[in-house]
Coordinates of C-alpha atoms in Angstrom, one line a residue:
Q1 CA 168.6 -96.5 164.3
S2 CA 166.4 -96.6 167.4
F3 CA 162.9 -96.4 165.8
G4 CA 163.6 -97.9 162.4
S5 CA 161.4 -96.8 159.5
S6 CA 158.5 -95.5 161.6
V7 CA 160.0 -92.0 162.1
K8 CA 158.4 -89.2 160.2
G9 CA 159.4 -85.5 160.0
A10 CA 157.3 -82.5 158.9
M11 CA 157.8 -78.8 158.3
Y12 CA 155.4 -76.2 159.7
A13 CA 154.6 -73.0 157.7
P14 CA 152.3 -70.5 159.4
N15 CA 149.6 -68.9 157.3
E16 CA 150.4 -65.4 156.0
P17 CA 147.7 -62.7 155.9
V18 CA 146.8 -61.5 152.4
L19 CA 147.1 -57.8 153.4
D20 CA 149.2 -56.2 156.1
Y21 CA 148.8 -53.1 158.3
N22 CA 151.9 -51.7 156.8
M23 CA 149.9 -51.0 153.6
V24 CA 148.1 -48.3 155.6
I25 CA 151.4 -46.6 156.5
I26 CA 152.6 -46.7 152.9
F27 CA 149.2 -45.3 151.7
V28 CA 149.3 -42.4 154.1
M29 CA 153.0 -41.6 153.3
A30 CA 152.4 -41.7 149.5
V31 CA 149.1 -39.8 149.4
G32 CA 150.4 -37.3 151.9
T33 CA 153.6 -36.7 150.0
V34 CA 151.7 -36.2 146.7
A35 CA 149.2 -33.8 148.3
I36 CA 151.8 -31.7 150.2
G37 CA 154.3 -31.7 147.3
G38 CA 151.6 -30.7 144.8
Y39 CA 150.2 -28.0 147.0
W40 CA 153.6 -26.6 147.9
A41 CA 154.8 -26.6 144.3
G42 CA 151.7 -24.8 143.0
S43 CA 151.7 -22.2 145.8
R44 CA 155.4 -21.4 145.4
D45 CA 155.0 -21.0 141.6
V46 CA 152.1 -18.6 141.9
K47 CA 153.9 -16.7 144.8
K48 CA 156.8 -16.1 142.5
R49 CA 154.5 -14.6 139.8
Y50 CA 153.1 -12.0 142.2
M51 CA 156.2 -11.2 144.2
K52 CA 158.9 -10.6 141.6
H53 CA 159.8 -7.4 143.4
K54 CA 160.9 -9.2 146.5
R55 CA 164.6 -9.3 147.2
D56 CA 166.0 -12.6 148.3
D57 CA 169.5 -13.7 149.3
G58 CA 171.4 -16.3 147.3
A59 CA 170.1 -19.3 149.2
E60 CA 166.5 -18.3 148.8
K61 CA 166.9 -17.7 145.1
H62 CA 168.4 -21.1 144.7
D63 CA 165.3 -22.6 146.4
D64 CA 163.0 -20.8 144.0
E65 CA 164.6 -22.2 140.9
T66 CA 162.4 -24.6 138.9
V67 CA 163.0 -26.7 135.7
D68 CA 160.3 -26.8 133.0
V69 CA 160.1 -30.3 131.5
T70 CA 160.1 -30.4 127.6
P71 CA 159.1 -33.4 125.4
I72 CA 162.8 -33.8 124.5
M73 CA 163.7 -34.0 128.2
I74 CA 160.9 -36.6 128.7
C75 CA 162.3 -38.8 126.0
V76 CA 165.9 -38.5 127.3
F77 CA 164.7 -39.3 130.8
V78 CA 162.9 -42.5 129.8
V79 CA 165.8 -43.7 127.7
M80 CA 168.1 -43.1 130.8
C81 CA 165.7 -45.0 133.0
C82 CA 165.6 -48.0 130.7
S83 CA 169.3 -48.1 130.4
M84 CA 169.9 -47.8 134.1
L85 CA 167.4 -50.5 134.9
V86 CA 169.0 -52.9 132.4
L87 CA 172.5 -52.1 133.7
L88 CA 171.4 -52.7 137.3
Y89 CA 169.9 -56.0 136.3
F90 CA 173.2 -57.2 134.8
F91 CA 175.7 -55.3 137.0
Y92 CA 173.8 -55.0 140.3
D93 CA 176.6 -55.6 142.7
H94 CA 178.8 -52.8 141.1
L95 CA 176.2 -50.1 140.5
V96 CA 174.2 -50.5 143.7
Y97 CA 176.8 -48.5 145.6
V98 CA 176.6 -45.7 143.1
I99 CA 172.9 -45.5 143.6
I100 CA 173.3 -45.4 147.3
G101 CA 175.8 -42.6 147.1
I102 CA 173.5 -40.6 144.8
F103 CA 170.6 -41.1 147.1
C104 CA 172.6 -39.9 150.1
L105 CA 173.5 -36.7 148.3
A106 CA 170.1 -36.0 146.8
A107 CA 168.3 -36.8 150.1
S108 CA 170.4 -34.4 152.1
I109 CA 169.7 -31.6 149.5
G110 CA 166.0 -32.5 149.7
L111 CA 165.9 -32.5 153.5
Y112 CA 167.7 -29.1 153.5
S113 CA 165.1 -27.7 151.1
C114 CA 162.2 -28.9 153.1
L115 CA 163.5 -27.7 156.5
S116 CA 164.9 -24.4 155.4
P117 CA 161.6 -22.5 155.4
F118 CA 161.0 -23.5 159.0
V119 CA 164.6 -22.7 160.1
R120 CA 164.3 -19.2 158.5
R121 CA 161.5 -18.4 160.9
F122 CA 163.7 -18.9 163.9
P123 CA 164.9 -15.6 165.4
L124 CA 168.3 -17.1 166.4
G125 CA 171.4 -17.6 164.2
K126 CA 170.8 -14.8 161.7
C127 CA 174.4 -13.6 161.9
R128 CA 176.6 -14.5 158.9
I129 CA 180.1 -16.0 158.8
P130 CA 183.1 -13.6 158.1
D131 CA 184.4 -12.8 154.6
N132 CA 186.4 -15.6 153.0
N133 CA 187.3 -17.1 149.7
L134 CA 186.0 -20.6 150.1
P135 CA 183.9 -22.1 147.3
Y136 CA 180.5 -22.0 149.1
F137 CA 181.2 -19.8 152.1
H138 CA 182.2 -16.8 150.1
K139 CA 178.4 -16.0 149.9
R140 CA 178.5 -15.6 153.7
P141 CA 175.6 -17.9 154.6
Q142 CA 173.7 -17.5 157.9
V143 CA 174.9 -19.6 160.8
R144 CA 171.5 -21.2 161.3
M145 CA 171.5 -22.3 157.6
L146 CA 175.0 -23.7 158.0
L147 CA 174.0 -25.7 161.0
L148 CA 171.0 -27.0 159.1
A149 CA 173.2 -28.2 156.2
V150 CA 175.4 -30.0 158.7
F151 CA 172.4 -31.6 160.3
C152 CA 171.0 -32.8 156.9
I153 CA 174.3 -34.3 155.8
S154 CA 174.7 -36.0 159.2
V155 CA 171.3 -37.7 158.8
S156 CA 172.2 -39.0 155.3
V157 CA 175.6 -40.3 156.6
V158 CA 173.9 -42.0 159.6
W159 CA 171.5 -43.8 157.2
G160 CA 174.4 -44.7 154.8
V161 CA 176.3 -46.3 157.7
F162 CA 173.4 -48.2 159.3
R163 CA 171.3 -48.8 156.1
N164 CA 171.2 -52.5 156.7
E165 CA 169.7 -52.3 160.2
D166 CA 166.2 -53.7 159.6
Q167 CA 164.9 -52.6 163.0
W168 CA 165.0 -48.8 162.5
A169 CA 167.0 -47.8 159.4
W170 CA 163.9 -48.0 157.3
V171 CA 162.4 -45.0 159.2
L172 CA 165.4 -42.8 158.2
Q173 CA 165.1 -44.1 154.6
D174 CA 161.5 -43.2 154.4
A175 CA 162.0 -39.8 155.9
L176 CA 164.9 -39.0 153.5
G177 CA 162.8 -40.4 150.6
I178 CA 159.8 -38.2 151.4
A179 CA 162.1 -35.2 151.6
F180 CA 163.6 -36.1 148.3
C181 CA 160.2 -36.5 146.6
L182 CA 159.0 -33.1 148.0
Y183 CA 162.1 -31.4 146.7
M184 CA 161.7 -32.9 143.2
L185 CA 158.0 -32.0 143.1
K186 CA 158.9 -28.4 144.0
T187 CA 161.8 -28.2 141.5
I188 CA 160.5 -30.0 138.4
R189 CA 157.5 -28.4 136.7
L190 CA 155.3 -29.6 133.9
P191 CA 154.0 -26.5 132.1
T192 CA 151.1 -28.1 130.1
F193 CA 148.7 -30.9 130.5
K194 CA 149.9 -32.1 127.2
G195 CA 153.4 -32.6 128.7
C196 CA 151.8 -34.3 131.7
T197 CA 150.0 -36.7 129.5
L198 CA 153.1 -37.5 127.5
L199 CA 155.2 -38.2 130.6
L200 CA 152.6 -40.3 132.3
M201 CA 151.8 -42.4 129.2
V202 CA 155.4 -43.1 128.3
L203 CA 156.3 -44.1 131.9
F204 CA 153.0 -46.2 132.0
V205 CA 154.3 -48.2 129.0
Y206 CA 157.8 -48.4 130.6
D207 CA 156.5 -49.7 133.9
V208 CA 154.2 -52.3 132.3
F209 CA 156.9 -53.6 130.0
F210 CA 159.5 -54.1 132.7
V211 CA 157.1 -55.8 135.0
F212 CA 154.9 -58.0 132.8
I213 CA 156.8 -58.4 129.5
T214 CA 160.4 -58.9 130.7
P215 CA 159.6 -62.3 132.4
F216 CA 159.3 -63.7 128.9
L217 CA 162.7 -62.4 128.0
T218 CA 164.8 -63.4 131.0
K219 CA 166.3 -66.8 131.6
T220 CA 164.9 -67.1 135.1
G221 CA 161.5 -65.9 134.2
E222 CA 161.7 -63.1 136.7
S223 CA 160.6 -59.5 136.1
I224 CA 163.5 -57.1 135.7
M225 CA 161.7 -54.4 137.6
V226 CA 160.8 -56.6 140.6
E227 CA 164.2 -58.2 140.6
V228 CA 166.1 -54.9 140.8
A229 CA 163.7 -53.2 143.3
A230 CA 163.8 -56.1 145.7
G231 CA 167.5 -57.0 145.1
P232 CA 168.6 -60.1 143.2
S233 CA 168.5 -63.3 145.2
D234 CA 172.0 -64.2 144.1
S235 CA 173.6 -60.9 144.9
A236 CA 176.9 -61.2 146.7
T237 CA 176.5 -57.8 148.5
H238 CA 172.9 -58.3 149.7
E239 CA 172.4 -54.6 149.3
K240 CA 169.0 -53.1 148.5
L241 CA 168.2 -50.1 146.3
P242 CA 167.2 -47.1 148.5
M243 CA 164.9 -45.5 145.9
V244 CA 161.8 -46.9 147.5
L245 CA 159.5 -46.3 150.5
K246 CA 159.8 -49.5 152.7
V247 CA 157.8 -50.5 155.7
P248 CA 158.2 -53.9 157.4
R249 CA 155.4 -56.4 157.9
L250 CA 153.5 -55.6 161.0
N251 CA 151.7 -58.9 161.5
S252 CA 152.4 -61.3 164.3
S253 CA 153.6 -64.2 162.1
P254 CA 156.6 -66.2 163.4
L255 CA 158.2 -65.7 160.0
A256 CA 158.8 -62.0 160.9
L257 CA 161.3 -63.2 163.5
C258 CA 163.4 -65.1 161.0
D259 CA 163.1 -62.9 158.0
R260 CA 161.8 -59.3 158.1
P261 CA 159.9 -58.8 154.8
F262 CA 159.2 -55.3 153.6
S263 CA 156.5 -53.8 151.4
L264 CA 157.9 -51.4 148.9
L265 CA 156.7 -48.5 146.8
G266 CA 159.0 -46.9 144.3
F267 CA 159.7 -43.1 144.2
G268 CA 158.5 -43.0 140.6
D269 CA 155.0 -44.1 141.7
I270 CA 155.0 -40.9 143.9
L271 CA 156.8 -38.4 141.7
V272 CA 155.2 -39.1 138.3
P273 CA 151.5 -38.6 139.4
G274 CA 152.7 -35.9 141.8
L275 CA 153.9 -33.8 138.9
L276 CA 150.3 -33.9 137.5
V277 CA 148.9 -33.0 140.9
A278 CA 151.2 -30.0 141.1
Y279 CA 150.1 -28.8 137.7
C280 CA 146.5 -29.1 138.7
H281 CA 147.1 -27.0 141.7
R282 CA 148.8 -24.3 139.7
F283 CA 145.9 -24.3 137.2
D284 CA 143.4 -24.1 140.1
I285 CA 145.0 -20.9 141.4
Q286 CA 145.3 -19.3 138.0
V287 CA 141.7 -19.7 137.1
Q288 CA 140.4 -19.4 140.7
S289 CA 138.6 -22.8 140.6
S290 CA 138.5 -23.4 144.4
R291 CA 141.2 -26.2 144.0
V292 CA 138.7 -28.6 142.3
Y293 CA 141.4 -29.9 140.0
F294 CA 143.9 -30.4 142.8
V295 CA 141.5 -32.1 145.2
S296 CA 140.0 -34.4 142.5
C297 CA 143.4 -35.5 141.2
T298 CA 144.7 -36.2 144.7
I299 CA 141.6 -38.3 145.5
A300 CA 142.1 -40.1 142.2
Y301 CA 145.7 -40.9 143.2
G302 CA 144.5 -42.4 146.5
I303 CA 141.9 -44.5 144.7
G304 CA 144.6 -45.7 142.2
L305 CA 146.9 -46.7 145.0
L306 CA 144.1 -48.7 146.7
V307 CA 143.4 -50.5 143.4
T308 CA 147.1 -51.3 143.3
F309 CA 147.0 -52.9 146.8
V310 CA 143.9 -54.9 145.8
A311 CA 145.7 -56.2 142.7
L312 CA 148.7 -57.1 144.7
A313 CA 146.6 -59.1 147.2
L314 CA 144.8 -60.9 144.4
M315 CA 147.7 -61.8 142.1
Q316 CA 150.3 -62.3 144.9
M317 CA 153.0 -60.8 142.7
G318 CA 154.7 -57.4 142.2
Q319 CA 152.5 -54.9 140.5
P320 CA 153.4 -51.9 138.3
A321 CA 151.7 -49.1 140.3
L322 CA 151.6 -46.8 137.4
L323 CA 149.3 -49.2 135.6
Y324 CA 146.6 -48.1 138.0
L325 CA 147.7 -44.7 139.0
V326 CA 148.1 -43.2 135.5
P327 CA 144.6 -43.9 134.2
C328 CA 143.0 -42.8 137.5
T329 CA 144.8 -39.4 137.6
L330 CA 144.8 -38.6 133.9
L331 CA 141.1 -39.5 133.3
T332 CA 140.0 -37.7 136.4
S333 CA 141.8 -34.5 135.5
F334 CA 140.5 -34.8 131.9
A335 CA 136.9 -35.3 133.1
V336 CA 137.0 -32.3 135.4
A337 CA 138.4 -30.0 132.7
L338 CA 135.7 -31.3 130.3
W339 CA 133.0 -30.8 132.9
R340 CA 134.1 -27.2 133.6
K341 CA 134.5 -26.5 129.8
E342 CA 138.1 -25.5 130.3
L343 CA 139.8 -28.4 128.4
A344 CA 141.4 -26.1 125.8
M345 CA 143.0 -23.9 128.5
F346 CA 143.9 -26.9 130.7
W347 CA 145.6 -28.7 127.7
T348 CA 147.8 -25.8 126.6
G349 CA 148.6 -24.8 130.2
S350 CA 151.1 -21.9 129.7
G351 CA 148.8 -20.0 127.3
F352 CA 145.6 -20.2 129.3
A353 CA 146.2 -16.8 131.0
K354 CA 145.9 -15.0 127.6
D355 CA 142.4 -16.5 127.1
L356 CA 141.0 -15.4 130.4
P357 CA 138.8 -12.2 130.6
Q358 CA 140.6 -9.1 131.7
P359 CA 140.1 -8.4 135.4
P360 CA 137.7 -5.5 136.1
L361 CA 139.0 -2.2 137.6
V362 CA 137.6 -0.9 140.8
I363 CA 137.8 2.9 141.1
A364 CA 137.5 4.2 144.6
P365 CA 137.8 8.0 145.3
V366 CA 139.8 9.0 148.3
N367 CA 138.8 12.0 150.3
C368 CA 141.9 14.0 150.7
P369 CA 142.2 17.3 152.5
E370 CA 142.0 20.2 150.1
L371 CA 145.2 22.1 149.6
P372 CA 145.1 25.9 150.3
K373 CA 144.5 27.8 147.2
D374 CA 147.1 30.2 145.9
S375 CA 145.9 33.7 145.8
N376 CA 147.9 34.3 142.6
V377 CA 146.0 31.7 140.6
P378 CA 142.3 32.3 139.6
A379 CA 139.8 30.2 141.4
S380 CA 138.3 29.0 138.2
E381 CA 141.6 27.5 137.0
Q382 CA 142.2 25.8 140.4
D383 CA 138.7 24.2 140.3
T384 CA 139.2 23.1 136.7
E385 CA 142.6 21.5 137.6
Q386 CA 141.1 19.6 140.5
M387 CA 138.2 18.4 138.4
T388 CA 140.5 17.0 135.7
N389 CA 142.9 15.4 138.1
P390 CA 140.9 13.8 140.8
T391 CA 142.5 11.6 143.5
L392 CA 141.8 8.0 142.5
H393 CA 143.0 4.5 143.6
V394 CA 142.8 1.9 140.9
K395 CA 143.0 -1.7 142.2
E396 CA 143.2 -4.6 139.8
L397 CA 141.5 -7.8 140.9
R398 CA 144.4 -10.2 140.4
G399 CA 143.3 -13.2 142.4
P400 CA 145.1 -14.3 145.6
T401 CA 147.2 -11.2 146.3
T402 CA 147.4 -9.9 149.8
A403 CA 146.9 -6.4 151.2
A404 CA 150.6 -6.3 152.0
E405 CA 151.6 -7.0 148.4
E406 CA 149.2 -4.3 147.1
L407 CA 150.7 -1.8 149.5
A408 CA 154.1 -2.7 148.2
D409 CA 153.0 -2.2 144.6
T410 CA 151.3 1.1 145.5
D411 CA 154.5 2.4 147.1
A412 CA 156.6 1.3 144.1
K413 CA 154.4 3.1 141.7
T414 CA 153.9 6.3 143.6
D415 CA 156.8 7.9 141.7
Q416 CA 155.1 7.2 138.4
S417 CA 152.2 9.5 139.2
E418 CA 149.6 6.8 139.6
I419 CA 148.1 9.1 142.2
S420 CA 147.9 12.8 141.2
V421 CA 146.8 15.5 143.6
A422 CA 145.7 18.9 142.3
Q423 CA 148.5 21.2 143.0
S424 CA 149.3 24.9 142.3
E425 CA 152.3 26.8 143.3
E426 CA 154.1 25.8 146.5
P427 CA 152.2 27.0 149.6
A428 CA 153.9 27.0 153.0
G429 CA 156.3 24.0 153.0
E430 CA 155.4 22.3 156.3
N431 CA 151.7 22.8 155.8
K432 CA 151.9 21.2 152.3
D433 CA 153.9 18.2 153.6
D434 CA 151.4 17.6 156.3
L435 CA 148.5 17.7 153.9
E436 CA 150.2 15.3 151.5
S437 CA 151.0 12.8 154.3
K438 CA 147.4 12.9 155.4
C439 CA 146.3 12.2 151.8
L440 CA 148.6 9.2 151.6
N441 CA 147.5 7.9 155.0
A442 CA 143.9 8.2 154.0
E443 CA 144.6 6.2 150.8
R444 CA 146.4 3.5 152.7
K445 CA 143.5 3.1 155.2
Q446 CA 141.0 2.7 152.3
L447 CA 143.3 0.2 150.7
E448 CA 143.5 -1.9 153.9

């Protein structure tokens, strides 16, 4: 009314950088989780092979359990993923709370599994609770493990209550997500490279379809995958799915004060290639290849993730990370196996140990004090018996076994006459025991 038609208004929109520093944090978390999870899974699997005689309590046995993935399980898993994604797209407001509850439970179990090896090293809290008839406590868990379980559940509950706090809740979500991914990589095992290829290729098609093809099938023209991962814009609950690693934008744009946008990376983009990395590490240890498969596959995963970030910056739209991660990891593993001429063993996986050459035997004589000869037995018979039954130590070269494990195997097989000492009739009891103990000590020193 005062200035007439000469008044003009304008809106200001600051320029947003193409790439943000939070990409570096996501890259470090993703590659670190894949490397640590793959290394841990392979090491634990091989350790179980060589330490079957070790006695563990119930909790430790539960930690050692693994699930071998079969082709039928892969097909069922992919069908379930497709069904759940479509249901979330149409019934997001109802199912999002189910996913949040499942994440809290699974994340607390994963956090417990990751922290329990460190807690078991503590000298305190080894005492067990008294006898009882409660469902879980009847196994009489240690006090320190019980406190760890309470701590893990408390962390999940705290995140569940404050999950919408954009300032700091994302830190808890990422920590719980990494623990969940490590637990899954340790528990789920692909026994063959053929199974790895099937899983990665099927999920490759699944990811590409729901990101690039579904926009042509929906009314709004939005990708089902991106819509579900970021949360529908018309959602009444404004809840977000927790099955992602999320890091807020770290630039100094004024838009960050009004809206706090996050960069997301789904757990599937970590778990699926991570299972291949874990298989590569197990194969490395079995064939003693100096971890060339594990290192090359981990580097290929990092390169694939960088390519994903570049594509995201160029296209300015959500990208299916498996589109770049699957070719990088699969082709690199295939090329390394072909270069080392181990493709047949690498492809079959579980049967490669049968094709390996038998390990050589190293025979080392042990100088043992000679037992006193019995005057009732002719000297010629005693000498002949000692010549036919020399004291020997046979050590099989079985790869990465420790001296402690070999000592344990030697002690366990002593009763089976693996070490025979030329004996005649019983000489003086104490003198014979001393000589036998000296013989065993001498053998142990040579073994060490």
